[in-house]
mmCIF file with all atom_site columns, C-alpha atoms and ligand atoms in Angstrom:
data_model
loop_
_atom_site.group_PDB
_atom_site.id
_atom_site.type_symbol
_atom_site.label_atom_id
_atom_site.label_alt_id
_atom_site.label_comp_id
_atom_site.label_asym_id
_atom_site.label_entity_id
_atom_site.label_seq_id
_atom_site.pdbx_PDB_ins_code
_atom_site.Cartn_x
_atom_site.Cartn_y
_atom_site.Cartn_z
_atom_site.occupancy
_atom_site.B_iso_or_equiv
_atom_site.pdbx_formal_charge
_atom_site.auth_seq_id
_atom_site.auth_comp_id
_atom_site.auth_asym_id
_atom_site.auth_atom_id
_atom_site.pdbx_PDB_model_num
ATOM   1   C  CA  . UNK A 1 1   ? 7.169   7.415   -15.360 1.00 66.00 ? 1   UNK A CA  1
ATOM   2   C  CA  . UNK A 1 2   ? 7.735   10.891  -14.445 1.00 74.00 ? 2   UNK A CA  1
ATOM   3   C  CA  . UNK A 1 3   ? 4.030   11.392  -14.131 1.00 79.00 ? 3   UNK A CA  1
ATOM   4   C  CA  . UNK A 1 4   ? 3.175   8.111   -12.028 1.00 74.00 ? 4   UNK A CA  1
ATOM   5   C  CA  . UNK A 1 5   ? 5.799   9.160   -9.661  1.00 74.00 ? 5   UNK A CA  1
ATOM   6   C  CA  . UNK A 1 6   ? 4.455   12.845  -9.153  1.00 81.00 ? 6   UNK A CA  1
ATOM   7   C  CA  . UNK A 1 7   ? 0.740   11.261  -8.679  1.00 80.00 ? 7   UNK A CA  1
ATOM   8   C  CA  . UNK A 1 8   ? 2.173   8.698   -6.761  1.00 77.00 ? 8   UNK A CA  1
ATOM   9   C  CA  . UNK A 1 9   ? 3.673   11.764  -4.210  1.00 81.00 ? 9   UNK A CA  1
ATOM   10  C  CA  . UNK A 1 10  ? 1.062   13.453  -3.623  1.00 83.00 ? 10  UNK A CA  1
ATOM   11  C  CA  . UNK A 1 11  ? -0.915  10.027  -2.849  1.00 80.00 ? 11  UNK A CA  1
ATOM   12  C  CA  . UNK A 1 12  ? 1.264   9.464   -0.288  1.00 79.00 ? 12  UNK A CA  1
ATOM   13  C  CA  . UNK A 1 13  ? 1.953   12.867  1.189   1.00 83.00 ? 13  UNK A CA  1
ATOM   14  C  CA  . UNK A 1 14  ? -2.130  12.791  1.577   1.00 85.00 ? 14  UNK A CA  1
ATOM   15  C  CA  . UNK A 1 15  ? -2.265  9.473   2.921   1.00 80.00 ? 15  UNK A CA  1
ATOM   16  C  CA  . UNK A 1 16  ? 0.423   9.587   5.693   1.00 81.00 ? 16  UNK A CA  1
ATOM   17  C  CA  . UNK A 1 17  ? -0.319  13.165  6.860   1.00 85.00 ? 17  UNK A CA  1
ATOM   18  C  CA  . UNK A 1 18  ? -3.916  12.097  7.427   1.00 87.00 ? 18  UNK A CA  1
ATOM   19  C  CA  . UNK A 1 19  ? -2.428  9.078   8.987   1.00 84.00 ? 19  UNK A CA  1
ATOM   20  C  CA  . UNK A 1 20  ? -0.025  11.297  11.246  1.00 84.00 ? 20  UNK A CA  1
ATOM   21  C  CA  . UNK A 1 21  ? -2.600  13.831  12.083  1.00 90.00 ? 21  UNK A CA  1
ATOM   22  C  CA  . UNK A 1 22  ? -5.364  11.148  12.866  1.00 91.00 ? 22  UNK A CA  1
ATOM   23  C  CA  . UNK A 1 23  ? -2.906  9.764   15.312  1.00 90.00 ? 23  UNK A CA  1
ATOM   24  C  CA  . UNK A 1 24  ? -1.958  13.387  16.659  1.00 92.00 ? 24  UNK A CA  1
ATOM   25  C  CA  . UNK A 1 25  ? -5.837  13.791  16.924  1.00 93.00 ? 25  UNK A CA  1
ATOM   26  C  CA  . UNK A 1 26  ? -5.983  11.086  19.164  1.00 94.00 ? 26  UNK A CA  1
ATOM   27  C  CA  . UNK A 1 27  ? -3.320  11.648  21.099  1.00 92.00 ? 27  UNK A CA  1
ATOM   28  C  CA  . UNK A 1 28  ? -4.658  15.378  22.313  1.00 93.00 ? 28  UNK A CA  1
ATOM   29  C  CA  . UNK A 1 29  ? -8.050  14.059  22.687  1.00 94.00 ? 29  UNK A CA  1
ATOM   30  C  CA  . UNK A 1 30  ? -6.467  11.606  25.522  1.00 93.00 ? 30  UNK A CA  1
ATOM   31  C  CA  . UNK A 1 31  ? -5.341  14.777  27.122  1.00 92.00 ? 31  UNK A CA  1
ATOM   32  C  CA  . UNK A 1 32  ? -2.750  14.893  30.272  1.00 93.00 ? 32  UNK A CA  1
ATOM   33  C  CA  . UNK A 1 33  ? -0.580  17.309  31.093  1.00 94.00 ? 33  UNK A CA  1
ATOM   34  C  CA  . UNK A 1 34  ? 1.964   19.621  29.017  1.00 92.00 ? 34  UNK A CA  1
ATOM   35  C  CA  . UNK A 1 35  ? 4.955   17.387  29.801  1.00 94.00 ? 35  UNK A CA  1
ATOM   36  C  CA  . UNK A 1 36  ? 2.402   14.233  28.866  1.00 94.00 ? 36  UNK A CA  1
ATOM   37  C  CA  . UNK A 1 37  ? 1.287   15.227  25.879  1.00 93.00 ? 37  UNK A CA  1
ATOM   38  C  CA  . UNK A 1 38  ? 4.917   16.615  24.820  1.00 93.00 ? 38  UNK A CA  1
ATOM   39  C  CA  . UNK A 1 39  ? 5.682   12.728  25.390  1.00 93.00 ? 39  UNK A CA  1
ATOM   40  C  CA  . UNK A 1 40  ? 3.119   11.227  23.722  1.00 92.00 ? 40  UNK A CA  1
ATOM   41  C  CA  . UNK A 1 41  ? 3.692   13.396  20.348  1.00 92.00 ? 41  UNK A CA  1
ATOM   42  C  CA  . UNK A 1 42  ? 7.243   13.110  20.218  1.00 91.00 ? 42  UNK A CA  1
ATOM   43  C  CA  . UNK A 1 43  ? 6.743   9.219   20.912  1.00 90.00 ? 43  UNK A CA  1
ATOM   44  C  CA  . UNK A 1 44  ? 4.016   9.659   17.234  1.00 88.00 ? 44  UNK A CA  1
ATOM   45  C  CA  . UNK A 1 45  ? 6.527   11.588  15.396  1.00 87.00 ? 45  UNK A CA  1
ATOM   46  C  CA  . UNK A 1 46  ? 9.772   9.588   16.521  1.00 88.00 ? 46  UNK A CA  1
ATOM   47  C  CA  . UNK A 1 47  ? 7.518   5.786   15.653  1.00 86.00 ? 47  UNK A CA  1
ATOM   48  C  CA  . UNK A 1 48  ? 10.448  3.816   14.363  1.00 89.00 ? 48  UNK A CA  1
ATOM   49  C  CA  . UNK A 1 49  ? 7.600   0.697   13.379  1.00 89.00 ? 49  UNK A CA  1
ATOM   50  C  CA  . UNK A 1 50  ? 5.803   3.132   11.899  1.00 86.00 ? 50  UNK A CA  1
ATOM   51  C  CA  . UNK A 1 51  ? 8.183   4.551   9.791   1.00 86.00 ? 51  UNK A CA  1
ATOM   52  C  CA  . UNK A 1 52  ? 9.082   0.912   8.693   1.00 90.00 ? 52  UNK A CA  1
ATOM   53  C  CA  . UNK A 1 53  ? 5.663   0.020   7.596   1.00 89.00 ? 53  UNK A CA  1
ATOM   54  C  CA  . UNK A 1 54  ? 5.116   3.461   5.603   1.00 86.00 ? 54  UNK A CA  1
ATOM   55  C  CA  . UNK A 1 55  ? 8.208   2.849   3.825   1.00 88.00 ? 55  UNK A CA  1
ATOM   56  C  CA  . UNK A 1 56  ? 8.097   -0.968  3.133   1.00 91.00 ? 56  UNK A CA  1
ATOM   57  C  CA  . UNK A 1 57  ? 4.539   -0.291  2.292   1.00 90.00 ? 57  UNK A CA  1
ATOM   58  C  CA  . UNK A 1 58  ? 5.033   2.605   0.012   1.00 88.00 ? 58  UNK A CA  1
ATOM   59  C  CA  . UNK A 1 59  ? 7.684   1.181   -1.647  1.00 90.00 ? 59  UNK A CA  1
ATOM   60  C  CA  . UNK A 1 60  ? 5.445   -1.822  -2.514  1.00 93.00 ? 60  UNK A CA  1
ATOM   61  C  CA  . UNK A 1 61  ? 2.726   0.545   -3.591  1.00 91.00 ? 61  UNK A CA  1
ATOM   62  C  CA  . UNK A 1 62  ? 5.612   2.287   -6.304  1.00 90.00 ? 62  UNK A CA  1
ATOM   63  C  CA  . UNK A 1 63  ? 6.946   -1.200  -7.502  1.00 94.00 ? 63  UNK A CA  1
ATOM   64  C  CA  . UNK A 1 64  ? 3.085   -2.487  -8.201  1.00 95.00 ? 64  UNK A CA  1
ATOM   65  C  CA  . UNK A 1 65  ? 2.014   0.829   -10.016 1.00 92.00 ? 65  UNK A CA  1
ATOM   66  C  CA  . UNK A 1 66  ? 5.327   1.003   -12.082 1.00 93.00 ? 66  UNK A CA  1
ATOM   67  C  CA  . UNK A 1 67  ? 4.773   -3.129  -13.343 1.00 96.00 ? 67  UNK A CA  1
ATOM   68  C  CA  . UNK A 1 68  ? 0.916   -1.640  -13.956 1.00 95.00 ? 68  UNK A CA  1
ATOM   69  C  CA  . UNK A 1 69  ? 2.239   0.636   -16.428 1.00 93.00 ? 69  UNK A CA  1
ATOM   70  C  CA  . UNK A 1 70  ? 4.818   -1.660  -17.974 1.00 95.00 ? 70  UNK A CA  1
ATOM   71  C  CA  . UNK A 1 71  ? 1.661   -4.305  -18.095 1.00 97.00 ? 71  UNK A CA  1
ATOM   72  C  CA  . UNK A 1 72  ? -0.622  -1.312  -20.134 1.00 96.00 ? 72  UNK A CA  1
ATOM   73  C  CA  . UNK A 1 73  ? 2.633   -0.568  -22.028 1.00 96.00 ? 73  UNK A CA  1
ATOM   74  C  CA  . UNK A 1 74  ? 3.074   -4.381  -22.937 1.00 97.00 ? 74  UNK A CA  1
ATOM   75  C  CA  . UNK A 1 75  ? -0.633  -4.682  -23.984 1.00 97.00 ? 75  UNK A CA  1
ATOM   76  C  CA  . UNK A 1 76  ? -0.737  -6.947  -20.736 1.00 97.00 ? 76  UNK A CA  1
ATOM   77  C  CA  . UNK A 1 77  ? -4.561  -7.707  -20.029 1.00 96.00 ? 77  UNK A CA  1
ATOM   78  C  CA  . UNK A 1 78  ? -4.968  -10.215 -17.100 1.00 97.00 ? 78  UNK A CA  1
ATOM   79  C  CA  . UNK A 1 79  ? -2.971  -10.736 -14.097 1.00 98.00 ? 79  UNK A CA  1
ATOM   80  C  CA  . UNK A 1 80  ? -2.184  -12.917 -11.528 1.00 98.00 ? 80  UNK A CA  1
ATOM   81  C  CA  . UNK A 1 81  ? -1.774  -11.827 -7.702  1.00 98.00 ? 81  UNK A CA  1
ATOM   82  C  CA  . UNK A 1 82  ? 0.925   -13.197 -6.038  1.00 98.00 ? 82  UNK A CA  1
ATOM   83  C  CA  . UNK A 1 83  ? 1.881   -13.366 -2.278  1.00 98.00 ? 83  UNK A CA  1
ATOM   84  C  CA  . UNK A 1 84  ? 4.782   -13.753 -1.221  1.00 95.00 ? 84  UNK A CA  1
ATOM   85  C  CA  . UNK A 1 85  ? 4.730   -13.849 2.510   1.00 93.00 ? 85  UNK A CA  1
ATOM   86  C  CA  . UNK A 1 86  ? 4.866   -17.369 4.994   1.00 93.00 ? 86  UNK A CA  1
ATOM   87  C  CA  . UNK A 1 87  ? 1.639   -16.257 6.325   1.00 93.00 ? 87  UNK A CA  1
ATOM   88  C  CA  . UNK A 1 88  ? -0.531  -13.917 3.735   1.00 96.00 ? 88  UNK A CA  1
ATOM   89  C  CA  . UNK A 1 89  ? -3.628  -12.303 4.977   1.00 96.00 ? 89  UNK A CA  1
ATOM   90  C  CA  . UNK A 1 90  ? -7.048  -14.024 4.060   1.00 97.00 ? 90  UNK A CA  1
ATOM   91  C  CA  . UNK A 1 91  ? -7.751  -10.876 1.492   1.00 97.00 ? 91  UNK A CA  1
ATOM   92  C  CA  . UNK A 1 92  ? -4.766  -11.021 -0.361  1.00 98.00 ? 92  UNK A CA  1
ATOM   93  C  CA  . UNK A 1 93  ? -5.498  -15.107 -0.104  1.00 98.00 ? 93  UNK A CA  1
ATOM   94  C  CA  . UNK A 1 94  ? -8.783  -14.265 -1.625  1.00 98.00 ? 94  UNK A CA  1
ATOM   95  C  CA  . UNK A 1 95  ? -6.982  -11.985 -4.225  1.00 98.00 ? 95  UNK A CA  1
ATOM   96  C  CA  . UNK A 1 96  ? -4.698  -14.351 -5.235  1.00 98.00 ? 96  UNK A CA  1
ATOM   97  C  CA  . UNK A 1 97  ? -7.050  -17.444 -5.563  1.00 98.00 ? 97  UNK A CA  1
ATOM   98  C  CA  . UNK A 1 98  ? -9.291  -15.704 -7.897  1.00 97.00 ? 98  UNK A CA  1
ATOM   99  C  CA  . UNK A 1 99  ? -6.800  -16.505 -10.462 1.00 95.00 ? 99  UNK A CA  1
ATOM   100 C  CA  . UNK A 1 100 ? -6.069  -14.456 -13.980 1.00 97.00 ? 100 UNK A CA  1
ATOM   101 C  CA  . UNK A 1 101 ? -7.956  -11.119 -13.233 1.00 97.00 ? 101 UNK A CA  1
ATOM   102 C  CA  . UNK A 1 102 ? -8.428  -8.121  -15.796 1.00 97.00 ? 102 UNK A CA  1
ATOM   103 C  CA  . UNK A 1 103 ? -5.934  -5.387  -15.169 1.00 97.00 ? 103 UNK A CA  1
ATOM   104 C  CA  . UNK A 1 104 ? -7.358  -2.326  -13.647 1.00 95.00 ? 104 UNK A CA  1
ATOM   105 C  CA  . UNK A 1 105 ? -10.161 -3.875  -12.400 1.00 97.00 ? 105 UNK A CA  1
ATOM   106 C  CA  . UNK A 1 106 ? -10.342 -4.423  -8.567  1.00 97.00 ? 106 UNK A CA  1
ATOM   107 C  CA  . UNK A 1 107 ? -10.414 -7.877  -7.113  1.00 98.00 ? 107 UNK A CA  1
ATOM   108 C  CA  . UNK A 1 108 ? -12.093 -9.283  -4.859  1.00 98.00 ? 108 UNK A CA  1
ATOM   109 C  CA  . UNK A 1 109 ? -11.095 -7.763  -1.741  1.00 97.00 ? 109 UNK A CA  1
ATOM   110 C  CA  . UNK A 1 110 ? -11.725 -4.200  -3.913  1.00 97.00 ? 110 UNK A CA  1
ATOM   111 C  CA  . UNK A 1 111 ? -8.331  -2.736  -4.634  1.00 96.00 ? 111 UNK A CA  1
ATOM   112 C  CA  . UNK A 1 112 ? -6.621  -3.002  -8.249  1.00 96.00 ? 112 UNK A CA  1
ATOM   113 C  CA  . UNK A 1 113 ? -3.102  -3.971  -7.091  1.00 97.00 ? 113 UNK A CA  1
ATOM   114 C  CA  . UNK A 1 114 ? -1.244  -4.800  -4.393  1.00 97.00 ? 114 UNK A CA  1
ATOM   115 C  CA  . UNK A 1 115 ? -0.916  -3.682  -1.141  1.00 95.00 ? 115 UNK A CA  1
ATOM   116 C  CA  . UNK A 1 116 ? -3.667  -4.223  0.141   1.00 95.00 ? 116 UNK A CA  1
ATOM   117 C  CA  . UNK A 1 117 ? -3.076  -3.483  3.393   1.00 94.00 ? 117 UNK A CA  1
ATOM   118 C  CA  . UNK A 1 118 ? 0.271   -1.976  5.319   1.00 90.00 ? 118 UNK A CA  1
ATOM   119 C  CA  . UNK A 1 119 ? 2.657   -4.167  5.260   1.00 91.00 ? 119 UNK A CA  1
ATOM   120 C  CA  . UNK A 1 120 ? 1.374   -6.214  2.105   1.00 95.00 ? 120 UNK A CA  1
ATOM   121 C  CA  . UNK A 1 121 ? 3.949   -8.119  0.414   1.00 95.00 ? 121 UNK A CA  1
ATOM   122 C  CA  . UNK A 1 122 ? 2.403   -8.963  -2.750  1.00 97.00 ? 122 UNK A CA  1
ATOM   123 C  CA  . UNK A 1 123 ? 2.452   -8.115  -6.370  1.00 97.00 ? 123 UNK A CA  1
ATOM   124 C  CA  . UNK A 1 124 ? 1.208   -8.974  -9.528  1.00 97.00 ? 124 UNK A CA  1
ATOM   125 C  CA  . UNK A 1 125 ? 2.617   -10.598 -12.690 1.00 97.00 ? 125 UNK A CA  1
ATOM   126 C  CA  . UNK A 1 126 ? 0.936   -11.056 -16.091 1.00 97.00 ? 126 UNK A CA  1
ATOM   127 C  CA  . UNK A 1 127 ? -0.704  -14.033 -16.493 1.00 95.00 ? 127 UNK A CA  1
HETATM 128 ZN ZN1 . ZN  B 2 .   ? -0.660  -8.876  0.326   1.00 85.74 ? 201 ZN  B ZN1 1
#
C-alpha cells in the first residue's frame, strides 16, 4: 500500500502542476498590466472550485486504485463500474453499461478505473 501511495504522489504532483502551470501559461499569454496579471495569478493560485475538484477527484482516484489492489489481492477478475451520481456523464454511462469487464483492462471510454473525468463519482466493485 505503501508503494501505490508513493506512485500515486507523484501522479498527482505531475498532473496538477501541469494543470496549474497550463493555467499560469494562459494567464501571461492574456497579458495586461503588472497589477492585472498579479490579479489574475493570485485569483489561479487562490481557486477555491478548483481546489475542490482536485481533492474530491484525487481522493476518488486513491479509493479506486486501493479496491484495484484489494481486487488483484482477492484474485478478483471482472468488475462492474458503478456511478453513483443523479446525473452521470455519458462515458462513465458507457462504462458502466458494458457490464462485468476484466480488471486492468480499459473500458470503453479508455481508462481502467474510475474517474474518468474531474469530478467523477464512480467506482468499481467485483462482479
Ligand atoms: Zn464517473
Amino acid at each position: 500500500m505503501a508503494d501505490l501511495l508513493k506512485q500515486l504522489a507523484a501522479e498527482w504532483l505531475d498532473e496538477i502542476t501541469d494543470t496549474r502551470l497550463d493555467r499560469l501559461a494562459a494567464v501571461l499569454a492574456n497579458g495586461g498590466t503588472a497589477a492585472e496579471l498579479e490579479a489574475a495569478i493570485n485569483a489561479v493560485l487562490a481557486d477555491q472550485h478548483s481546489a475542490q475538484m482536485i481533492a474530491q477527484t484525487e481522493l476518488n482516484r486513491a479509493d479506486n486504485a486501493a479496491r484495484m489492489a484489494a481486487f488483484r489481492a482477492d484474485r478478483v477478475y471482472r468488475v462492474r463500474w458503478v456511478t453513483t451520481s443523479a446525473n452521470p456523464c455519458p462515458e462513465c454511462v458507457m462504462n458502466r453499461d458494458a457490464g462485468p469487464w476484466p480488471l486492468g483492462h480499459p473500458f470503453p471510454s479508455g481508462v481502467i478505473m474510475p474517474p474518468d473525468h474531474p469530478h467523477c463519482q464512480c467506482h468499481l466493485e467485483p462482479a
